[in-house]
Amino acid sequence: MSTQPQQPILEVDRLHHEYSAGRPAIDSVSFTIGSGELVSIVGPSGCGKTTLMKSIAGLMRFTSGTVRLRGQDVNDVPADLAMVFQDYGRSLFPWMTVEANVELPLRYLQVSKRERKDRTAHALAEVGLSRDSDKYPWQLSGGMQQRAAIARALAYRPRLLLMDEPFASVDAQTRSDLEDLVAAVHRKHGTTIMFVTHDIDEAIYLGDRVVVLTGAPSRTLKELPIDLPADRDQIETKATSEFIALRSEVALLIRQAVAESGHRRTPQS
C-alpha cells in the first residue's frame, strides 16, 4: 500500500463504450492511478468492470474518451502492461511447465537466457513455487496456478499490473493467502496495480483507494481513500472500526448504484 501517490501512471477520462447494437456498457468513467498505487474497482454485478479493464488493456476498442498509460494514448496492447485473469486455468499453457509459463513473455522481450532464468527464479521464489517449477499447471491446485500467473506478471516487471477478479474462483483461505501475497508484492516492489473485484472486503483490504462504479451503463460514482496502516492483517485490520465503517460506506454505495440502475432500466409509461 503506497503512502504518497506519484504522477499518474494511468489516466482514464470520460471513457464510453457501446456494444454493436448501440447499447452502452460504460457511460462515463474517469479516474487516475498514481505510480505505486493499488486502486480497487468495485461495482454492481454486470456493471462493466471487465469491459473497462479490457479497454484499458487495449484488448477492446472503446467508443469515446481517452486512456493514457504513462502519458501515451492506449490504442493497442501496451508493452509495459501485464494482466492476471480470473480464469487461471486458461491463462497458463498446460503443455508447459510452471517455469516455462513464467519465462514465456520474457522470450518475446528478447531477454537474454541468463536474465530470463534469473527473473523467473526470483518470481517463483516470491510466490512460493520454487519447488514446483518443473510441474505442469494441471498438477497444481487452483491457488498455486494463480500464484504461477502472478509470478509470470512479476517476472515481466510491468509498469501497470491489471488484475481482473483474480481470486474469485478459489476457496476462502486460499483467497486470503493470495490477497496477502499481492499486498506483500505491492509493498516490496511498489508495483502500480488496478485491482477489479466484486468483494468489498478485498477491495478495502488491498486498496490505497477504492473506485465505486454505478450499475450498467457504468459511471464513476465515488472514490474513497483507504486510510489504513500499510501493514494489514486479515483478522485485526478487518475488525477495526475504520475498516467496518469503510465496508458499510462501500456497501451502501453499491446498493444505491443497484437501485439507480434498476430505475434507469424501468420503462416509463
PDB file of C-alpha atoms in Angstrom:
ATOM      1  CA  MET A   1       0.000   0.000   0.000  1.00  0.00           C
ATOM      2  CA  SER A   2       1.607   3.242  -1.105  1.00  0.00           C
ATOM      3  CA  THR A   3       1.747   6.294   1.130  1.00  0.00           C
ATOM      4  CA  GLN A   4       2.235   9.056  -1.434  1.00  0.00           C
ATOM      5  CA  PRO A   5       0.637   8.905  -4.898  1.00  0.00           C
ATOM      6  CA  GLN A   6       3.027   9.995  -7.652  1.00  0.00           C
ATOM      7  CA  GLN A   7       2.487  11.299 -11.182  1.00  0.00           C
ATOM      8  CA  PRO A   8      -0.354   9.263 -12.736  1.00  0.00           C
ATOM      9  CA  ILE A   9       0.690   6.096 -14.492  1.00  0.00           C
ATOM     10  CA  LEU A  10      -2.870   5.564 -15.741  1.00  0.00           C
ATOM     11  CA  GLU A  11      -5.391   8.234 -16.718  1.00  0.00           C
ATOM     12  CA  VAL A  12      -8.932   7.277 -17.709  1.00  0.00           C
ATOM     13  CA  ASP A  13     -11.033  10.216 -18.860  1.00  0.00           C
ATOM     14  CA  ARG A  14     -14.752  10.012 -19.716  1.00  0.00           C
ATOM     15  CA  LEU A  15     -14.430   6.512 -21.103  1.00  0.00           C
ATOM     16  CA  HIS A  16     -17.512   5.417 -23.047  1.00  0.00           C
ATOM     17  CA  HIS A  17     -18.110   2.031 -24.648  1.00  0.00           C
ATOM     18  CA  GLU A  18     -21.089   0.843 -26.658  1.00  0.00           C
ATOM     19  CA  TYR A  19     -21.828  -2.632 -27.936  1.00  0.00           C
ATOM     20  CA  SER A  20     -22.507  -3.129 -31.651  1.00  0.00           C
ATOM     21  CA  ALA A  21     -26.252  -2.694 -31.136  1.00  0.00           C
ATOM     22  CA  GLY A  22     -25.640   0.752 -29.664  1.00  0.00           C
ATOM     23  CA  ARG A  23     -26.297  -0.390 -26.106  1.00  0.00           C
ATOM     24  CA  PRO A  24     -23.838   1.359 -23.750  1.00  0.00           C
ATOM     25  CA  ALA A  25     -21.806  -0.753 -21.327  1.00  0.00           C
ATOM     26  CA  ILE A  26     -19.753   2.130 -19.945  1.00  0.00           C
ATOM     27  CA  ASP A  27     -21.230   5.610 -19.884  1.00  0.00           C
ATOM     28  CA  SER A  28     -18.595   7.945 -18.452  1.00  0.00           C
ATOM     29  CA  VAL A  29     -15.821   6.555 -16.263  1.00  0.00           C
ATOM     30  CA  SER A  30     -12.916   8.733 -15.118  1.00  0.00           C
ATOM     31  CA  PHE A  31     -10.121   8.088 -12.620  1.00  0.00           C
ATOM     32  CA  THR A  32      -6.343   8.096 -12.335  1.00  0.00           C
ATOM     33  CA  ILE A  33      -3.838   5.736 -10.747  1.00  0.00           C
ATOM     34  CA  GLY A  34      -0.593   7.180  -9.459  1.00  0.00           C
ATOM     35  CA  SER A  35       2.761   5.451  -9.653  1.00  0.00           C
ATOM     36  CA  GLY A  36       2.956   2.831  -6.919  1.00  0.00           C
ATOM     37  CA  GLU A  37      -0.755   2.923  -6.068  1.00  0.00           C
ATOM     38  CA  LEU A  38      -3.081  -0.032  -5.746  1.00  0.00           C
ATOM     39  CA  VAL A  39      -6.568   1.079  -6.740  1.00  0.00           C
ATOM     40  CA  SER A  40      -9.520  -1.273  -6.320  1.00  0.00           C
ATOM     41  CA  ILE A  41     -12.505  -1.074  -8.682  1.00  0.00           C
ATOM     42  CA  VAL A  42     -15.876  -2.275  -7.394  1.00  0.00           C
ATOM     43  CA  GLY A  43     -19.449  -2.021  -8.593  1.00  0.00           C
ATOM     44  CA  PRO A  44     -22.667  -3.983  -9.042  1.00  0.00           C
ATOM     45  CA  SER A  45     -22.578  -7.263 -10.930  1.00  0.00           C
ATOM     46  CA  GLY A  46     -22.702  -6.670 -14.675  1.00  0.00           C
ATOM     47  CA  CYS A  47     -21.714  -3.007 -14.451  1.00  0.00           C
ATOM     48  CA  GLY A  48     -18.905  -3.380 -16.995  1.00  0.00           C
ATOM     49  CA  LYS A  49     -15.829  -3.819 -14.810  1.00  0.00           C
ATOM     50  CA  THR A  50     -14.271  -6.399 -17.124  1.00  0.00           C
ATOM     51  CA  THR A  51     -15.155  -4.315 -20.190  1.00  0.00           C
ATOM     52  CA  LEU A  52     -13.428  -1.380 -18.515  1.00  0.00           C
ATOM     53  CA  MET A  53     -10.328  -3.439 -17.835  1.00  0.00           C
ATOM     54  CA  LYS A  54     -10.182  -4.827 -21.383  1.00  0.00           C
ATOM     55  CA  SER A  55     -10.496  -1.287 -22.741  1.00  0.00           C
ATOM     56  CA  ILE A  56      -7.618  -0.110 -20.556  1.00  0.00           C
ATOM     57  CA  ALA A  57      -5.537  -3.130 -21.599  1.00  0.00           C
ATOM     58  CA  GLY A  58      -6.037  -2.369 -25.287  1.00  0.00           C
ATOM     59  CA  LEU A  59      -7.933  -5.632 -25.792  1.00  0.00           C
ATOM     60  CA  MET A  60     -11.188  -3.870 -26.685  1.00  0.00           C
ATOM     61  CA  ARG A  61     -11.724  -0.624 -28.563  1.00  0.00           C
ATOM     62  CA  PHE A  62     -13.827   1.907 -26.677  1.00  0.00           C
ATOM     63  CA  THR A  63     -16.278   4.287 -28.349  1.00  0.00           C
ATOM     64  CA  SER A  64     -15.026   7.581 -26.934  1.00  0.00           C
ATOM     65  CA  GLY A  65     -12.935   9.071 -24.161  1.00  0.00           C
ATOM     66  CA  THR A  66      -9.242   8.585 -23.523  1.00  0.00           C
ATOM     67  CA  VAL A  67      -6.989   6.089 -21.783  1.00  0.00           C
ATOM     68  CA  ARG A  68      -3.387   7.127 -21.234  1.00  0.00           C
ATOM     69  CA  LEU A  69      -0.603   4.971 -19.866  1.00  0.00           C
ATOM     70  CA  ARG A  70       2.450   6.987 -18.847  1.00  0.00           C
ATOM     71  CA  GLY A  71       1.123   9.903 -20.880  1.00  0.00           C
ATOM     72  CA  GLN A  72       0.623   7.900 -24.087  1.00  0.00           C
ATOM     73  CA  ASP A  73      -2.797   7.158 -25.583  1.00  0.00           C
ATOM     74  CA  VAL A  74      -3.696   3.467 -25.418  1.00  0.00           C
ATOM     75  CA  ASN A  75      -4.791   2.264 -28.857  1.00  0.00           C
ATOM     76  CA  ASP A  76      -3.315  -1.240 -28.696  1.00  0.00           C
ATOM     77  CA  VAL A  77      -1.956  -3.581 -26.019  1.00  0.00           C
ATOM     78  CA  PRO A  78       0.822  -1.610 -24.253  1.00  0.00           C
ATOM     79  CA  ALA A  79       4.180  -3.332 -23.966  1.00  0.00           C
ATOM     80  CA  ASP A  80       4.674  -2.312 -20.326  1.00  0.00           C
ATOM     81  CA  LEU A  81       1.383  -3.730 -19.049  1.00  0.00           C
ATOM     82  CA  ALA A  82       0.603  -7.174 -17.628  1.00  0.00           C
ATOM     83  CA  MET A  83      -2.700  -8.766 -16.710  1.00  0.00           C
ATOM     84  CA  VAL A  84      -3.763 -11.508 -14.297  1.00  0.00           C
ATOM     85  CA  PHE A  85      -7.109 -13.037 -15.223  1.00  0.00           C
ATOM     86  CA  GLN A  86      -9.802 -14.694 -13.136  1.00  0.00           C
ATOM     87  CA  ASP A  87      -9.657 -17.931 -15.144  1.00  0.00           C
ATOM     88  CA  TYR A  88      -6.160 -19.136 -14.261  1.00  0.00           C
ATOM     89  CA  GLY A  89      -6.905 -22.465 -15.923  1.00  0.00           C
ATOM     90  CA  ARG A  90      -6.967 -20.767 -19.326  1.00  0.00           C
ATOM     91  CA  SER A  91      -4.150 -18.277 -18.761  1.00  0.00           C
ATOM     92  CA  LEU A  92      -1.432 -20.923 -18.348  1.00  0.00           C
ATOM     93  CA  PHE A  93      -0.349 -23.272 -21.138  1.00  0.00           C
ATOM     94  CA  PRO A  94      -0.982 -26.835 -19.889  1.00  0.00           C
ATOM     95  CA  TRP A  95       1.804 -28.361 -22.018  1.00  0.00           C
ATOM     96  CA  MET A  96       4.435 -26.063 -20.483  1.00  0.00           C
ATOM     97  CA  THR A  97       5.999 -26.385 -17.060  1.00  0.00           C
ATOM     98  CA  VAL A  98       5.402 -23.674 -14.485  1.00  0.00           C
ATOM     99  CA  GLU A  99       8.894 -22.340 -15.137  1.00  0.00           C
ATOM    100  CA  ALA A 100       8.318 -22.228 -18.899  1.00  0.00           C
ATOM    101  CA  ASN A 101       4.983 -20.440 -18.446  1.00  0.00           C
ATOM    102  CA  VAL A 102       6.576 -17.762 -16.283  1.00  0.00           C
ATOM    103  CA  GLU A 103       9.519 -17.365 -18.631  1.00  0.00           C
ATOM    104  CA  LEU A 104       7.493 -17.193 -21.858  1.00  0.00           C
ATOM    105  CA  PRO A 105       6.797 -13.407 -22.010  1.00  0.00           C
ATOM    106  CA  LEU A 106      10.488 -12.721 -21.449  1.00  0.00           C
ATOM    107  CA  ARG A 107      11.310 -14.656 -24.611  1.00  0.00           C
ATOM    108  CA  TYR A 108       9.154 -12.249 -26.604  1.00  0.00           C
ATOM    109  CA  LEU A 109      11.035  -9.371 -24.984  1.00  0.00           C
ATOM    110  CA  GLN A 110      14.248 -10.995 -26.231  1.00  0.00           C
ATOM    111  CA  VAL A 111      15.681 -11.015 -22.718  1.00  0.00           C
ATOM    112  CA  SER A 112      18.940 -12.964 -22.503  1.00  0.00           C
ATOM    113  CA  LYS A 113      18.697 -16.569 -21.354  1.00  0.00           C
ATOM    114  CA  ARG A 114      20.652 -15.869 -18.168  1.00  0.00           C
ATOM    115  CA  GLU A 115      18.416 -12.947 -17.205  1.00  0.00           C
ATOM    116  CA  ARG A 116      15.274 -14.917 -18.104  1.00  0.00           C
ATOM    117  CA  LYS A 117      16.290 -17.723 -15.774  1.00  0.00           C
ATOM    118  CA  ASP A 118      17.212 -15.289 -13.013  1.00  0.00           C
ATOM    119  CA  ARG A 119      13.987 -13.267 -13.209  1.00  0.00           C
ATOM    120  CA  THR A 120      11.888 -16.428 -13.430  1.00  0.00           C
ATOM    121  CA  ALA A 121      13.597 -17.996 -10.409  1.00  0.00           C
ATOM    122  CA  HIS A 122      13.147 -14.845  -8.329  1.00  0.00           C
ATOM    123  CA  ALA A 123       9.473 -14.536  -9.278  1.00  0.00           C
ATOM    124  CA  LEU A 124       8.741 -18.180  -8.458  1.00  0.00           C
ATOM    125  CA  ALA A 125      10.516 -17.840  -5.114  1.00  0.00           C
ATOM    126  CA  GLU A 126       8.473 -14.757  -4.307  1.00  0.00           C
ATOM    127  CA  VAL A 127       5.178 -16.591  -4.779  1.00  0.00           C
ATOM    128  CA  GLY A 128       6.381 -19.760  -3.054  1.00  0.00           C
ATOM    129  CA  LEU A 129       6.636 -22.018  -6.109  1.00  0.00           C
ATOM    130  CA  SER A 130      10.376 -22.659  -6.345  1.00  0.00           C
ATOM    131  CA  ARG A 131       9.919 -26.367  -5.623  1.00  0.00           C
ATOM    132  CA  ASP A 132       7.126 -26.671  -8.175  1.00  0.00           C
ATOM    133  CA  SER A 133       8.856 -25.051 -11.142  1.00  0.00           C
ATOM    134  CA  ASP A 134       9.130 -28.327 -13.075  1.00  0.00           C
ATOM    135  CA  LYS A 135       5.471 -29.252 -12.628  1.00  0.00           C
ATOM    136  CA  TYR A 136       2.704 -28.650 -15.145  1.00  0.00           C
ATOM    137  CA  PRO A 137      -0.279 -26.389 -14.374  1.00  0.00           C
ATOM    138  CA  TRP A 138      -2.669 -29.332 -14.244  1.00  0.00           C
ATOM    139  CA  GLN A 139      -0.582 -30.803 -11.416  1.00  0.00           C
ATOM    140  CA  LEU A 140      -1.182 -27.730  -9.235  1.00  0.00           C
ATOM    141  CA  SER A 141      -4.135 -26.592  -7.149  1.00  0.00           C
ATOM    142  CA  GLY A 142      -6.147 -23.592  -8.305  1.00  0.00           C
ATOM    143  CA  GLY A 143      -4.419 -21.309  -5.835  1.00  0.00           C
ATOM    144  CA  MET A 144      -0.987 -22.487  -6.961  1.00  0.00           C
ATOM    145  CA  GLN A 145      -1.926 -21.935 -10.606  1.00  0.00           C
ATOM    146  CA  GLN A 146      -2.887 -18.360  -9.797  1.00  0.00           C
ATOM    147  CA  ARG A 147       0.423 -17.927  -7.969  1.00  0.00           C
ATOM    148  CA  ALA A 148       2.130 -19.018 -11.181  1.00  0.00           C
ATOM    149  CA  ALA A 149       0.148 -16.425 -13.135  1.00  0.00           C
ATOM    150  CA  ILE A 150       1.203 -13.750 -10.630  1.00  0.00           C
ATOM    151  CA  ALA A 151       4.828 -14.915 -10.884  1.00  0.00           C
ATOM    152  CA  ARG A 152       4.673 -14.515 -14.665  1.00  0.00           C
ATOM    153  CA  ALA A 153       3.490 -10.927 -14.227  1.00  0.00           C
ATOM    154  CA  LEU A 154       6.232 -10.214 -11.674  1.00  0.00           C
ATOM    155  CA  ALA A 155       8.949 -11.603 -13.934  1.00  0.00           C
ATOM    156  CA  TYR A 156       7.698  -9.352 -16.733  1.00  0.00           C
ATOM    157  CA  ARG A 157       8.102  -6.275 -14.472  1.00  0.00           C
ATOM    158  CA  PRO A 158       5.209  -4.232 -15.880  1.00  0.00           C
ATOM    159  CA  ARG A 159       4.684  -0.544 -15.184  1.00  0.00           C
ATOM    160  CA  LEU A 160       0.985  -1.344 -14.649  1.00  0.00           C
ATOM    161  CA  LEU A 161      -0.487  -4.640 -13.457  1.00  0.00           C
ATOM    162  CA  LEU A 162      -4.181  -5.266 -14.142  1.00  0.00           C
ATOM    163  CA  MET A 163      -5.913  -7.904 -12.023  1.00  0.00           C
ATOM    164  CA  ASP A 164      -9.424  -8.932 -13.070  1.00  0.00           C
ATOM    165  CA  GLU A 165     -11.178 -10.632 -10.134  1.00  0.00           C
ATOM    166  CA  PRO A 166      -8.158 -12.936  -9.847  1.00  0.00           C
ATOM    167  CA  PHE A 167      -9.262 -14.746  -6.690  1.00  0.00           C
ATOM    168  CA  ALA A 168     -12.954 -15.224  -7.445  1.00  0.00           C
ATOM    169  CA  SER A 169     -12.545 -18.941  -8.196  1.00  0.00           C
ATOM    170  CA  VAL A 170     -10.542 -20.065  -5.158  1.00  0.00           C
ATOM    171  CA  ASP A 171     -11.634 -21.050  -1.652  1.00  0.00           C
ATOM    172  CA  ALA A 172     -11.771 -18.536   1.204  1.00  0.00           C
ATOM    173  CA  GLN A 173      -8.483 -19.495   2.880  1.00  0.00           C
ATOM    174  CA  THR A 174      -6.584 -19.546  -0.403  1.00  0.00           C
ATOM    175  CA  ARG A 175      -8.123 -16.195  -1.255  1.00  0.00           C
ATOM    176  CA  SER A 176      -6.837 -14.668   1.981  1.00  0.00           C
ATOM    177  CA  ASP A 177      -3.367 -16.082   1.332  1.00  0.00           C
ATOM    178  CA  LEU A 178      -3.317 -14.691  -2.215  1.00  0.00           C
ATOM    179  CA  GLU A 179      -4.535 -11.288  -1.025  1.00  0.00           C
ATOM    180  CA  ASP A 180      -1.641 -11.170   1.425  1.00  0.00           C
ATOM    181  CA  LEU A 181       0.732 -12.204  -1.360  1.00  0.00           C
ATOM    182  CA  VAL A 182      -0.424  -9.302  -3.548  1.00  0.00           C
ATOM    183  CA  ALA A 183      -0.142  -6.910  -0.599  1.00  0.00           C
ATOM    184  CA  ALA A 184       3.409  -8.092   0.117  1.00  0.00           C
ATOM    185  CA  VAL A 185       4.440  -7.781  -3.537  1.00  0.00           C
ATOM    186  CA  HIS A 186       2.946  -4.305  -3.690  1.00  0.00           C
ATOM    187  CA  ARG A 187       4.795  -3.174  -0.568  1.00  0.00           C
ATOM    188  CA  LYS A 188       8.095  -4.670  -1.701  1.00  0.00           C
ATOM    189  CA  HIS A 189       8.157  -3.553  -5.338  1.00  0.00           C
ATOM    190  CA  GLY A 190       5.810  -0.568  -5.391  1.00  0.00           C
ATOM    191  CA  THR A 191       4.023  -2.133  -8.352  1.00  0.00           C
ATOM    192  CA  THR A 192       1.194   0.000  -9.733  1.00  0.00           C
ATOM    193  CA  ILE A 193      -1.935  -2.163  -9.664  1.00  0.00           C
ATOM    194  CA  MET A 194      -5.532  -1.810 -10.832  1.00  0.00           C
ATOM    195  CA  PHE A 195      -7.500  -4.488  -8.995  1.00  0.00           C
ATOM    196  CA  VAL A 196     -11.047  -5.307 -10.121  1.00  0.00           C
ATOM    197  CA  THR A 197     -13.140  -7.252  -7.622  1.00  0.00           C
ATOM    198  CA  HIS A 198     -16.739  -7.835  -6.564  1.00  0.00           C
ATOM    199  CA  ASP A 199     -15.634  -8.410  -2.953  1.00  0.00           C
ATOM    200  CA  ILE A 200     -15.919  -5.265  -0.814  1.00  0.00           C
ATOM    201  CA  ASP A 201     -13.630  -6.539   1.952  1.00  0.00           C
ATOM    202  CA  GLU A 202     -10.963  -7.448  -0.598  1.00  0.00           C
ATOM    203  CA  ALA A 203     -11.188  -4.037  -2.270  1.00  0.00           C
ATOM    204  CA  ILE A 204     -10.680  -2.205   1.027  1.00  0.00           C
ATOM    205  CA  TYR A 205      -8.073  -4.584   2.435  1.00  0.00           C
ATOM    206  CA  LEU A 206      -5.800  -4.266  -0.597  1.00  0.00           C
ATOM    207  CA  GLY A 207      -6.505  -0.770  -1.835  1.00  0.00           C
ATOM    208  CA  ASP A 208      -4.959   2.645  -1.383  1.00  0.00           C
ATOM    209  CA  ARG A 209      -8.205   3.889  -2.919  1.00  0.00           C
ATOM    210  CA  VAL A 210     -11.496   2.309  -3.938  1.00  0.00           C
ATOM    211  CA  VAL A 211     -13.331   3.487  -7.050  1.00  0.00           C
ATOM    212  CA  VAL A 212     -17.043   2.631  -6.905  1.00  0.00           C
ATOM    213  CA  LEU A 213     -18.912   2.335 -10.203  1.00  0.00           C
ATOM    214  CA  THR A 214     -22.638   2.664 -10.831  1.00  0.00           C
ATOM    215  CA  GLY A 215     -24.696  -0.080 -12.416  1.00  0.00           C
ATOM    216  CA  ALA A 216     -24.645  -0.509 -16.192  1.00  0.00           C
ATOM    217  CA  PRO A 217     -24.002   1.610 -18.095  1.00  0.00           C
ATOM    218  CA  SER A 218     -21.329   2.378 -15.544  1.00  0.00           C
ATOM    219  CA  ARG A 219     -20.141   5.759 -14.387  1.00  0.00           C
ATOM    220  CA  THR A 220     -17.751   6.729 -11.629  1.00  0.00           C
ATOM    221  CA  LEU A 221     -19.941   7.033  -8.541  1.00  0.00           C
ATOM    222  CA  LYS A 222     -17.332   7.833  -5.890  1.00  0.00           C
ATOM    223  CA  GLU A 223     -13.669   7.441  -4.979  1.00  0.00           C
ATOM    224  CA  LEU A 224     -12.770   6.629  -1.386  1.00  0.00           C
ATOM    225  CA  PRO A 225      -9.261   6.948   0.069  1.00  0.00           C
ATOM    226  CA  ILE A 226      -8.377   3.999   2.311  1.00  0.00           C
ATOM    227  CA  ASP A 227      -6.718   5.493   5.366  1.00  0.00           C
ATOM    228  CA  LEU A 228      -5.485   2.269   6.954  1.00  0.00           C
ATOM    229  CA  PRO A 229      -1.955   1.241   8.005  1.00  0.00           C
ATOM    230  CA  ALA A 230       0.203  -0.094   5.173  1.00  0.00           C
ATOM    231  CA  ASP A 231       0.807  -3.367   7.036  1.00  0.00           C
ATOM    232  CA  ARG A 232      -2.582  -5.040   7.246  1.00  0.00           C
ATOM    233  CA  ASP A 233      -3.770  -8.242   8.861  1.00  0.00           C
ATOM    234  CA  GLN A 234      -6.701 -10.346   7.705  1.00  0.00           C
ATOM    235  CA  ILE A 235      -8.213 -10.565  11.194  1.00  0.00           C
ATOM    236  CA  GLU A 236      -7.012  -7.490  13.065  1.00  0.00           C
ATOM    237  CA  THR A 237      -7.452  -4.962  10.253  1.00  0.00           C
ATOM    238  CA  LYS A 238     -10.934  -6.170   9.342  1.00  0.00           C
ATOM    239  CA  ALA A 239     -12.004  -5.907  12.993  1.00  0.00           C
ATOM    240  CA  THR A 240     -11.135  -2.199  13.290  1.00  0.00           C
ATOM    241  CA  SER A 241     -13.858   0.438  13.410  1.00  0.00           C
ATOM    242  CA  GLU A 242     -12.236   2.186  10.426  1.00  0.00           C
ATOM    243  CA  PHE A 243     -12.476  -0.915   8.241  1.00  0.00           C
ATOM    244  CA  ILE A 244     -16.053  -1.623   9.306  1.00  0.00           C
ATOM    245  CA  ALA A 245     -17.066   1.971   8.522  1.00  0.00           C
ATOM    246  CA  LEU A 246     -15.476   1.770   5.072  1.00  0.00           C
ATOM    247  CA  ARG A 247     -17.182  -1.556   4.388  1.00  0.00           C
ATOM    248  CA  SER A 248     -20.563  -0.059   5.286  1.00  0.00           C
ATOM    249  CA  GLU A 249     -19.966   3.012   3.120  1.00  0.00           C
ATOM    250  CA  VAL A 250     -18.979   0.996   0.059  1.00  0.00           C
ATOM    251  CA  ALA A 251     -21.860  -1.453   0.558  1.00  0.00           C
ATOM    252  CA  LEU A 252     -24.349   1.424   0.762  1.00  0.00           C
ATOM    253  CA  LEU A 253     -22.903   2.993  -2.379  1.00  0.00           C
ATOM    254  CA  ILE A 254     -23.257  -0.274  -4.302  1.00  0.00           C
ATOM    255  CA  ARG A 255     -26.802  -0.732  -3.008  1.00  0.00           C
ATOM    256  CA  GLN A 256     -27.551   2.805  -4.212  1.00  0.00           C
ATOM    257  CA  ALA A 257     -25.978   2.010  -7.582  1.00  0.00           C
ATOM    258  CA  VAL A 258     -28.102  -1.136  -7.992  1.00  0.00           C
ATOM    259  CA  ALA A 259     -31.282   0.779  -7.140  1.00  0.00           C
ATOM    260  CA  GLU A 260     -30.471   3.598  -9.558  1.00  0.00           C
ATOM    261  CA  SER A 261     -29.554   1.143 -12.313  1.00  0.00           C
ATOM    262  CA  GLY A 262     -32.884  -0.639 -11.927  1.00  0.00           C
ATOM    263  CA  HIS A 263     -34.699   2.686 -12.084  1.00  0.00           C
ATOM    264  CA  ARG A 264     -32.878   3.684 -15.285  1.00  0.00           C
ATOM    265  CA  ARG A 265     -33.834   0.385 -16.929  1.00  0.00           C
ATOM    266  CA  THR A 266     -37.521   0.578 -15.967  1.00  0.00           C
ATOM    267  CA  PRO A 267     -39.632   1.638 -18.971  1.00  0.00           C
ATOM    268  CA  GLN A 268     -41.521   4.878 -18.401  1.00  0.00           C
ATOM    269  CA  SER A 269     -45.255   4.851 -19.101  1.00  0.00           C
TER     270      SER A 269
END
